[in-house]
PDB file of C-alpha atoms in Angstrom:
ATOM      1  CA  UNK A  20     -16.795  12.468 -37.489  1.00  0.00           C
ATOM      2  CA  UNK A  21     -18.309  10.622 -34.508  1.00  0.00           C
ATOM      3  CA  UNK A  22     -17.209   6.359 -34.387  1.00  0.00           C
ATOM      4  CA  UNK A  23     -20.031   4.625 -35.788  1.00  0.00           C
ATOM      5  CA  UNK A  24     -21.861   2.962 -32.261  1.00  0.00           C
ATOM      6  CA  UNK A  25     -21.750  -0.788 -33.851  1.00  0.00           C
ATOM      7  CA  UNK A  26     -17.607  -0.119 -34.284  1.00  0.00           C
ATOM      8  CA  UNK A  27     -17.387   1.235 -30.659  1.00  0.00           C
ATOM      9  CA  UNK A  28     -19.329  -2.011 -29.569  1.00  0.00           C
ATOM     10  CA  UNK A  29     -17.163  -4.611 -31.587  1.00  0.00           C
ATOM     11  CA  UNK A  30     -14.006  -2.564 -30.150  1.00  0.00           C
ATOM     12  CA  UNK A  31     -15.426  -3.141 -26.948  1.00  0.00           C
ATOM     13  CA  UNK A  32     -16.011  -6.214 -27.274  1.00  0.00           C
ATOM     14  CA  UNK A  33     -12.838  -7.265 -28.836  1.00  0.00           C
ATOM     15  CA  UNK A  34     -11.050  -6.014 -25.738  1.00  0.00           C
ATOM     16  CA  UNK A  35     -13.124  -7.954 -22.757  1.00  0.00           C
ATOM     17  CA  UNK A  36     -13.420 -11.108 -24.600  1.00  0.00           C
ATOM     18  CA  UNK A  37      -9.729 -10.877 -24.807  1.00  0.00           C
ATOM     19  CA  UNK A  38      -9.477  -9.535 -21.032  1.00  0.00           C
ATOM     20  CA  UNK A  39     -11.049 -13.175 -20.164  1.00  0.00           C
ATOM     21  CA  UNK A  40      -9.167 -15.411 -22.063  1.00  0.00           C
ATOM     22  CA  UNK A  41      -5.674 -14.080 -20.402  1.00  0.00           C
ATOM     23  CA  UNK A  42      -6.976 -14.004 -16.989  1.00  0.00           C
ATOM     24  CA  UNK A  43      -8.737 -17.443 -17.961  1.00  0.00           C
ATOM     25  CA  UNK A  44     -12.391 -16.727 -17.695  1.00  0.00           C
ATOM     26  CA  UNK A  45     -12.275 -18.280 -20.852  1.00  0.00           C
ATOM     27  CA  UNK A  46      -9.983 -21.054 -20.360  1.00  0.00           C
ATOM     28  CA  UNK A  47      -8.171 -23.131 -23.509  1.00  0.00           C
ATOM     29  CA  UNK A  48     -10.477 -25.581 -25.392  1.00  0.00           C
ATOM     30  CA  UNK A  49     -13.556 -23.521 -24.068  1.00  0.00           C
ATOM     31  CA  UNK A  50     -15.971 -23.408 -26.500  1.00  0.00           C
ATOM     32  CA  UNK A  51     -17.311 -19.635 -27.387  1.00  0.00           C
ATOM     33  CA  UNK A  52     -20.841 -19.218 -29.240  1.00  0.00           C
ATOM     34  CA  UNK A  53     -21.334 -15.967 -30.216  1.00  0.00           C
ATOM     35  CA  UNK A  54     -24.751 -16.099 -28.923  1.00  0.00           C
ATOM     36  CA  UNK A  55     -24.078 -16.912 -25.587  1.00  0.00           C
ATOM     37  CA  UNK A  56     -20.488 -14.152 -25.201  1.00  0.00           C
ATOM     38  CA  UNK A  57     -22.862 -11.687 -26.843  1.00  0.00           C
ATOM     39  CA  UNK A  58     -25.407 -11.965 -23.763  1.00  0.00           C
ATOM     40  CA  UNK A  59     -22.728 -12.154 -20.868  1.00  0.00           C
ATOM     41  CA  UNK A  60     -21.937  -9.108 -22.477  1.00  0.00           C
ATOM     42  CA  UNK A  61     -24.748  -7.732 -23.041  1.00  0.00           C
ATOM     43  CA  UNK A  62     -23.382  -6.408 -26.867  1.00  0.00           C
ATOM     44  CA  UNK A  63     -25.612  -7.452 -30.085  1.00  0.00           C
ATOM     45  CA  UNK A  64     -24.175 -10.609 -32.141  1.00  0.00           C
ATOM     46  CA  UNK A  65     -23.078  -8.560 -35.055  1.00  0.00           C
ATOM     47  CA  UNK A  66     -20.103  -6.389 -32.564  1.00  0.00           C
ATOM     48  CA  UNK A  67     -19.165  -9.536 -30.882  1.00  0.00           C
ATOM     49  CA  UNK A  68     -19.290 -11.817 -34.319  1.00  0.00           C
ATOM     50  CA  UNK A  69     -16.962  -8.716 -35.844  1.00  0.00           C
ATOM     51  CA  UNK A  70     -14.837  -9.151 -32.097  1.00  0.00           C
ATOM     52  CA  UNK A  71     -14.286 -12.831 -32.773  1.00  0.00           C
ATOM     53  CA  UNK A  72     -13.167 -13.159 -35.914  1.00  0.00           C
ATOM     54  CA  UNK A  73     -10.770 -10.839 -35.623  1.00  0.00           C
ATOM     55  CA  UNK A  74      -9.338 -12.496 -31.984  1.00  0.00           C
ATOM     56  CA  UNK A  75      -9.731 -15.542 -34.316  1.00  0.00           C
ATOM     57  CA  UNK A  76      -7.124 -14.216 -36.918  1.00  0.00           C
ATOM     58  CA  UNK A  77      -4.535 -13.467 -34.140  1.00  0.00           C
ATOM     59  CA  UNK A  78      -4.800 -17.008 -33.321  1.00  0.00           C
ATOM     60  CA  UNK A  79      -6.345 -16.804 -29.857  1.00  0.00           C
ATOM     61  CA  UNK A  80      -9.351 -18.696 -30.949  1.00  0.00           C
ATOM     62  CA  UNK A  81      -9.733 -21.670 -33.945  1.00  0.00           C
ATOM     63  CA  UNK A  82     -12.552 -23.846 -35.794  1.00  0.00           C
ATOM     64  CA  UNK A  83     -12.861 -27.350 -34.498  1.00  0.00           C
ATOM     65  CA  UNK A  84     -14.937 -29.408 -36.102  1.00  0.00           C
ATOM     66  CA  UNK A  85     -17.912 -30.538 -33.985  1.00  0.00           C
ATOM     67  CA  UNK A  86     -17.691 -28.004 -31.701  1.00  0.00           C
ATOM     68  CA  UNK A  87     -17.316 -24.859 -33.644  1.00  0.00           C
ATOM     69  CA  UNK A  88     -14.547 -22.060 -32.152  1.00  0.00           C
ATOM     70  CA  UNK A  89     -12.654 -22.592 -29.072  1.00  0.00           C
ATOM     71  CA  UNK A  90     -10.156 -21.016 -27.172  1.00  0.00           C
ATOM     72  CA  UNK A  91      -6.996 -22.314 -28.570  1.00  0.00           C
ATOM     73  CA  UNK A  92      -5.440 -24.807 -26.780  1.00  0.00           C
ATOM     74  CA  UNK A  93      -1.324 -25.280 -27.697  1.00  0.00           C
ATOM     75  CA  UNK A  94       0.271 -28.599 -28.493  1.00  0.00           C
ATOM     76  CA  UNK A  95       4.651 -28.883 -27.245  1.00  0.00           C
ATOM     77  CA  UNK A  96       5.175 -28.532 -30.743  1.00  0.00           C
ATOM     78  CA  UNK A  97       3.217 -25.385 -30.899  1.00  0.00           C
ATOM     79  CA  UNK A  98       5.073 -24.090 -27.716  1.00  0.00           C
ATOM     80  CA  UNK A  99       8.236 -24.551 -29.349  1.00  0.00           C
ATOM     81  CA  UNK A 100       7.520 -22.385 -32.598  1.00  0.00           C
ATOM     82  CA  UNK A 101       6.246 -20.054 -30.454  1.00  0.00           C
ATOM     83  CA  UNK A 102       9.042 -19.546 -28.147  1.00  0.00           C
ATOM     84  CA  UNK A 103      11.670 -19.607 -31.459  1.00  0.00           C
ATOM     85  CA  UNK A 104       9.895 -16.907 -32.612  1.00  0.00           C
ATOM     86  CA  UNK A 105      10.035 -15.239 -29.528  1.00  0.00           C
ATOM     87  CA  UNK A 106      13.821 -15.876 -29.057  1.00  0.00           C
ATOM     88  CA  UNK A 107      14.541 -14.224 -32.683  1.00  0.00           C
ATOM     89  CA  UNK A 108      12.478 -11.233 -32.113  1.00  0.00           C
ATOM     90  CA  UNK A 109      13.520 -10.311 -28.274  1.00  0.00           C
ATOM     91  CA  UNK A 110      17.170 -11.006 -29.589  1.00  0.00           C
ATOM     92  CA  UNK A 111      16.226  -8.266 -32.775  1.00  0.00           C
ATOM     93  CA  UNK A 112      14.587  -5.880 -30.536  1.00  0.00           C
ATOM     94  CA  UNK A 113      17.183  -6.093 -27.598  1.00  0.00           C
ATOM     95  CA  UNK A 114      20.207  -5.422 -30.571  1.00  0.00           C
ATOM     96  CA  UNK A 115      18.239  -2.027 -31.433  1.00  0.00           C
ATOM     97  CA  UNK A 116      17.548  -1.147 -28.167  1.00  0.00           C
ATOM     98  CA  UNK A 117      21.655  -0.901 -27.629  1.00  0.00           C
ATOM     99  CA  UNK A 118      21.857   1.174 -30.742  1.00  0.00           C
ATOM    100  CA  UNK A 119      18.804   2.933 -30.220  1.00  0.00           C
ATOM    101  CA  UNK A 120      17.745   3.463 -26.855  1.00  0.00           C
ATOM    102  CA  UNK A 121      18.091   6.616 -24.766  1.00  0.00           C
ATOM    103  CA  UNK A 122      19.989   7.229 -21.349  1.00  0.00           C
ATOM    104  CA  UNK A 123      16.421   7.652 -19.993  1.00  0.00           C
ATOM    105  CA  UNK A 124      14.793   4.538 -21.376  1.00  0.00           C
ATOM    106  CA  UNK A 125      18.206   2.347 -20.551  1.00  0.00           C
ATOM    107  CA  UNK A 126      17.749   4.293 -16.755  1.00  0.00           C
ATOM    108  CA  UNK A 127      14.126   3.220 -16.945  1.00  0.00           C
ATOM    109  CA  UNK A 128      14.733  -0.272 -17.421  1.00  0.00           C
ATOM    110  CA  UNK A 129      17.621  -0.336 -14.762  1.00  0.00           C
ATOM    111  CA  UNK A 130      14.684   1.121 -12.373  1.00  0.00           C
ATOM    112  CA  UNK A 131      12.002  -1.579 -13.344  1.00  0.00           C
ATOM    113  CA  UNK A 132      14.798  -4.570 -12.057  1.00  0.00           C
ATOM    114  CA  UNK A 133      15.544  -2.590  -9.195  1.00  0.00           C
ATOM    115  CA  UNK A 134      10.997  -2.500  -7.812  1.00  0.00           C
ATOM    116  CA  UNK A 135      12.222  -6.194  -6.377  1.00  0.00           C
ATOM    117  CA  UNK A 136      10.077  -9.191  -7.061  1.00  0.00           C
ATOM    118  CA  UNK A 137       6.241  -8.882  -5.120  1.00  0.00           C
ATOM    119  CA  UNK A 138       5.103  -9.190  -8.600  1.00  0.00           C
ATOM    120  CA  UNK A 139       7.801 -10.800 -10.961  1.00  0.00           C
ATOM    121  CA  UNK A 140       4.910 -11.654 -14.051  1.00  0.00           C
ATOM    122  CA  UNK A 141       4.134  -7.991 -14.015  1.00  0.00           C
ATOM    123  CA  UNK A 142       7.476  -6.610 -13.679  1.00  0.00           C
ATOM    124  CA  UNK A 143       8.702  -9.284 -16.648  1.00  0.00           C
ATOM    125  CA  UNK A 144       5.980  -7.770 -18.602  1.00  0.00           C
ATOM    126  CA  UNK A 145       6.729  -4.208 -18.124  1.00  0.00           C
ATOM    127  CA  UNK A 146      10.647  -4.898 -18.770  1.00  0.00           C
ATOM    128  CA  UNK A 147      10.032  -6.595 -21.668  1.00  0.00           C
ATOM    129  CA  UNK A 148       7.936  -3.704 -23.233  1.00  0.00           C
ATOM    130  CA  UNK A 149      10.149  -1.322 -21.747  1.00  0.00           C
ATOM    131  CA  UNK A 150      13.016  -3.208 -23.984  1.00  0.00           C
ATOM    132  CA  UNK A 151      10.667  -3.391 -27.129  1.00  0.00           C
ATOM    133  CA  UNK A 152      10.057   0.545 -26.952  1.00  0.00           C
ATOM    134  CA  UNK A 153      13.456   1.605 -26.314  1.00  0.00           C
ATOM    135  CA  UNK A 154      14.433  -0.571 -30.111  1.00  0.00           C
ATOM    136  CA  UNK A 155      11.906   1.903 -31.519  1.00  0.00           C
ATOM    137  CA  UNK A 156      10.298   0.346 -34.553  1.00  0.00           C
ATOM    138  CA  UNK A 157       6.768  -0.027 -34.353  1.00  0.00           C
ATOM    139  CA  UNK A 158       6.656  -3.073 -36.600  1.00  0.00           C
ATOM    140  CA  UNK A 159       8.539  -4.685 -34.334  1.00  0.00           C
ATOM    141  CA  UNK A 160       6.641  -4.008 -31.132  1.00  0.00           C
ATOM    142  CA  UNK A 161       3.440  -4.880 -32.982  1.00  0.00           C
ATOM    143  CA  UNK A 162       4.621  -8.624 -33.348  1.00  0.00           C
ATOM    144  CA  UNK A 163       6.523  -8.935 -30.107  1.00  0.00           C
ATOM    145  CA  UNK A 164       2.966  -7.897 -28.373  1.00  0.00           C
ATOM    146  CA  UNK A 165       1.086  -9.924 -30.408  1.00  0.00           C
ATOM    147  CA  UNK A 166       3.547 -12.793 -29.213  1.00  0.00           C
ATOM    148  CA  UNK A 167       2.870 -11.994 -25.717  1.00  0.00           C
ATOM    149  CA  UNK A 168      -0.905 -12.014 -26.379  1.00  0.00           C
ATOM    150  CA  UNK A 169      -0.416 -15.679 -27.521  1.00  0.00           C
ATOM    151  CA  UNK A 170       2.020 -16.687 -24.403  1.00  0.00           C
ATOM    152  CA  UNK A 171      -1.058 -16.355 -22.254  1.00  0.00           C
ATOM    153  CA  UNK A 172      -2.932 -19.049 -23.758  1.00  0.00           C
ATOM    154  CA  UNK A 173      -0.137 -21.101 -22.355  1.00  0.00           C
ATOM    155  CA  UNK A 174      -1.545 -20.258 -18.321  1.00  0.00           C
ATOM    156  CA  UNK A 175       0.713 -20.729 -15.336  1.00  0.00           C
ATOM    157  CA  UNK A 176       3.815 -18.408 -15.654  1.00  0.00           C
ATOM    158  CA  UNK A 177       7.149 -19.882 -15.800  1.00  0.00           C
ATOM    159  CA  UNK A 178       7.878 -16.959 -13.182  1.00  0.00           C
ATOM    160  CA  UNK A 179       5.747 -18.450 -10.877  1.00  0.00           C
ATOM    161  CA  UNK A 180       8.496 -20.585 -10.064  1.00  0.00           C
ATOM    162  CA  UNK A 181      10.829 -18.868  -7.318  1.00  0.00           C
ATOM    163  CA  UNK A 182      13.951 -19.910  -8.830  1.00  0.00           C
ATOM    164  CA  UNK A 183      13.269 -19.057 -12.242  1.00  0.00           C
ATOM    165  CA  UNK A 184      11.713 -15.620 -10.930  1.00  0.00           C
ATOM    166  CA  UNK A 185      15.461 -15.379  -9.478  1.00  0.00           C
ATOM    167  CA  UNK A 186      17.276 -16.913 -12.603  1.00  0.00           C
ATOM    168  CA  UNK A 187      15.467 -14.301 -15.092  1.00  0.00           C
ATOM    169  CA  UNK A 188      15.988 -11.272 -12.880  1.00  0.00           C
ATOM    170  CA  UNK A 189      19.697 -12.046 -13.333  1.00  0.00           C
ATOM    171  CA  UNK A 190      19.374 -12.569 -17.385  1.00  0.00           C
ATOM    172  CA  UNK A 191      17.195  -8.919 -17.286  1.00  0.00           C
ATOM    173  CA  UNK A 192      19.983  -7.433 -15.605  1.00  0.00           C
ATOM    174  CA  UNK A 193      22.648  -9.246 -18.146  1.00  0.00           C
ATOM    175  CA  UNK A 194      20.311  -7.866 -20.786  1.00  0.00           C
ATOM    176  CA  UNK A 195      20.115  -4.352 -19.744  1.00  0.00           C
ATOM    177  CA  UNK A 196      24.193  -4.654 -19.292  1.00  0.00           C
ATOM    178  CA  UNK A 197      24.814  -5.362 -22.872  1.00  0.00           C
ATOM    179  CA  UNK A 198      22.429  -2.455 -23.613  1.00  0.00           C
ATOM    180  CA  UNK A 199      23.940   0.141 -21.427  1.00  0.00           C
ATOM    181  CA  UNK A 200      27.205  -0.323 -23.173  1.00  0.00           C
ATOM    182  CA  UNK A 201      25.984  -0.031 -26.480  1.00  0.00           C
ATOM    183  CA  UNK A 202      26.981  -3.977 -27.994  1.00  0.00           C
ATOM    184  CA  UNK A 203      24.221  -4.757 -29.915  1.00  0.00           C
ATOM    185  CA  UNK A 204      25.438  -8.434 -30.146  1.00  0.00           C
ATOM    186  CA  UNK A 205      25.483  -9.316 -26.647  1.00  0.00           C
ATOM    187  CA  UNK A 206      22.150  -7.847 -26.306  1.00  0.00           C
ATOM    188  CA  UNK A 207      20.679 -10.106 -28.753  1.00  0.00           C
ATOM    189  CA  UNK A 208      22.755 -12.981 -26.884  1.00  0.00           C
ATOM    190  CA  UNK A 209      21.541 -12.488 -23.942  1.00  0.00           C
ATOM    191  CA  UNK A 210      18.090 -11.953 -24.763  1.00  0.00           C
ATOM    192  CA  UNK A 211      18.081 -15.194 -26.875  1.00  0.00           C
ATOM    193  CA  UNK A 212      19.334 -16.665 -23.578  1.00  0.00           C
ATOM    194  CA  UNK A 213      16.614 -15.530 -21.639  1.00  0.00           C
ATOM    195  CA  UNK A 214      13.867 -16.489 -23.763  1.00  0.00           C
ATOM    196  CA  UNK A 215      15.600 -20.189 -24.007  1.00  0.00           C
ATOM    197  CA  UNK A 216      15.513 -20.641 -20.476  1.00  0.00           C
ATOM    198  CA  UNK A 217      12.088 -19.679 -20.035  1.00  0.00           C
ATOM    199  CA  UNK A 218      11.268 -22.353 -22.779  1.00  0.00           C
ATOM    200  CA  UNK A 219      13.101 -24.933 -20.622  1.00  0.00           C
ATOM    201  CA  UNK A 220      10.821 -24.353 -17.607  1.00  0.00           C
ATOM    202  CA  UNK A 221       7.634 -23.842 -20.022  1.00  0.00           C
ATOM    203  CA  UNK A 222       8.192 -27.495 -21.191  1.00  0.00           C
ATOM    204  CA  UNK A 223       9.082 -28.825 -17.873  1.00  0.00           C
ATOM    205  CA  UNK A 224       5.824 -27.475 -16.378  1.00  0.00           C
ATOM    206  CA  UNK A 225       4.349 -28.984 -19.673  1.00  0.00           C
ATOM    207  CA  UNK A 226       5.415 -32.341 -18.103  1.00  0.00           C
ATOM    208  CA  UNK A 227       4.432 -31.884 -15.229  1.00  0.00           C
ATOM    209  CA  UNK A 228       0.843 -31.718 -16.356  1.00  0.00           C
TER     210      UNK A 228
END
């Protein structure tokens, strides 16, 4: 049976509003009407209206009063629950990935730390899902990615600092370590790490600001 044209079109446009939020198109606190996203995309309102509610439930966009929804904008204390979250579910998938992952997917991660640092954001990204599919359960992946779909409404990249880009290829390799020899918790230590010390340079960016 073909896919019904109108679910095709809010699928598409599900995917490019959500393109342009993480590369900042639509920046936080922007104000979306579906009228207006439906003509820069040329879709009808009903695929787009269908696209934004459901970005809305994932918590990429909210209601604010006056001005109708927005790109969400996060508050420290927001930050903070998000990166908790984050440090209990990279420590949970990092502890299956050393009971769970194969010699190829360990190898695989090894070989992601070793393409240097030209891009580190995009090289964190891929090691982190590399980690995430090697704990193989798909519950788990869902909310870890759903996670990183919310950590770009935070913008600049803690990796865009040089040190920390060096300090977190260090804690990937201490990760992968603990994974290689099969000790699920120093995995989950060291991942917990991690994820701390990128919340210590998210806030201090947050200052800077």
């Amino acid at each position: 049976m073909p896919i019904p044209q109108q679910s095709s079109q809010a699928f598409a446009a599900y995917n490019e509003i959500k393109r342009r939020i993480f590369s900042g198109e639509f920046a936080p606190g922007a104000r979306l009407r579906e009228i207006e996203v439906a003509t820069l995309l040329e879709l009808g309102r009903t695929p787009v209206r269908e696209a934004l509610k459901r970005i809305q439930d994932e918590g990429l966009l909210r209601q604010e009063p006056g001005r109708g929804l927005v790109v969400t904008i996060m508050d420290q204390q927001e930050v903070g629950e998000l990166y908790a979250m984050r440090e209990v579910l990279e420590s949970a998938a990092a502890a299956l990935a050393a009971r769970h992952a194969t010699d190829a997917e360990v190898a695989n991660m090894q070989a992601i730390l070793q393409e240097g640092d030209s891009d580190p954001v995009a090289l964190n990204l891929r090691f982190h899902d590399a980690i995430y599919s090697a704990a193989h359960n798909r519950h788990l992946i869902r909310l870890l990615r759903s996670l990183t779909d919310t950590t770009y409404l935070l913008g600049r990249s803690t990796l865009s600092s040089k040190a920390r880009a060096k300090a977190a290829l260090q804690e990937h390799s201490g990760i992968v370590a603990a994974i290689r020899s099969r000790d699920p918790g120093q995995a989950a230590e060291a991942a917990r790490h991690h994820i701390h010390q990128a919340l210590l340079e998210r806030l201090k960016i947050l200052r800077q600001r």
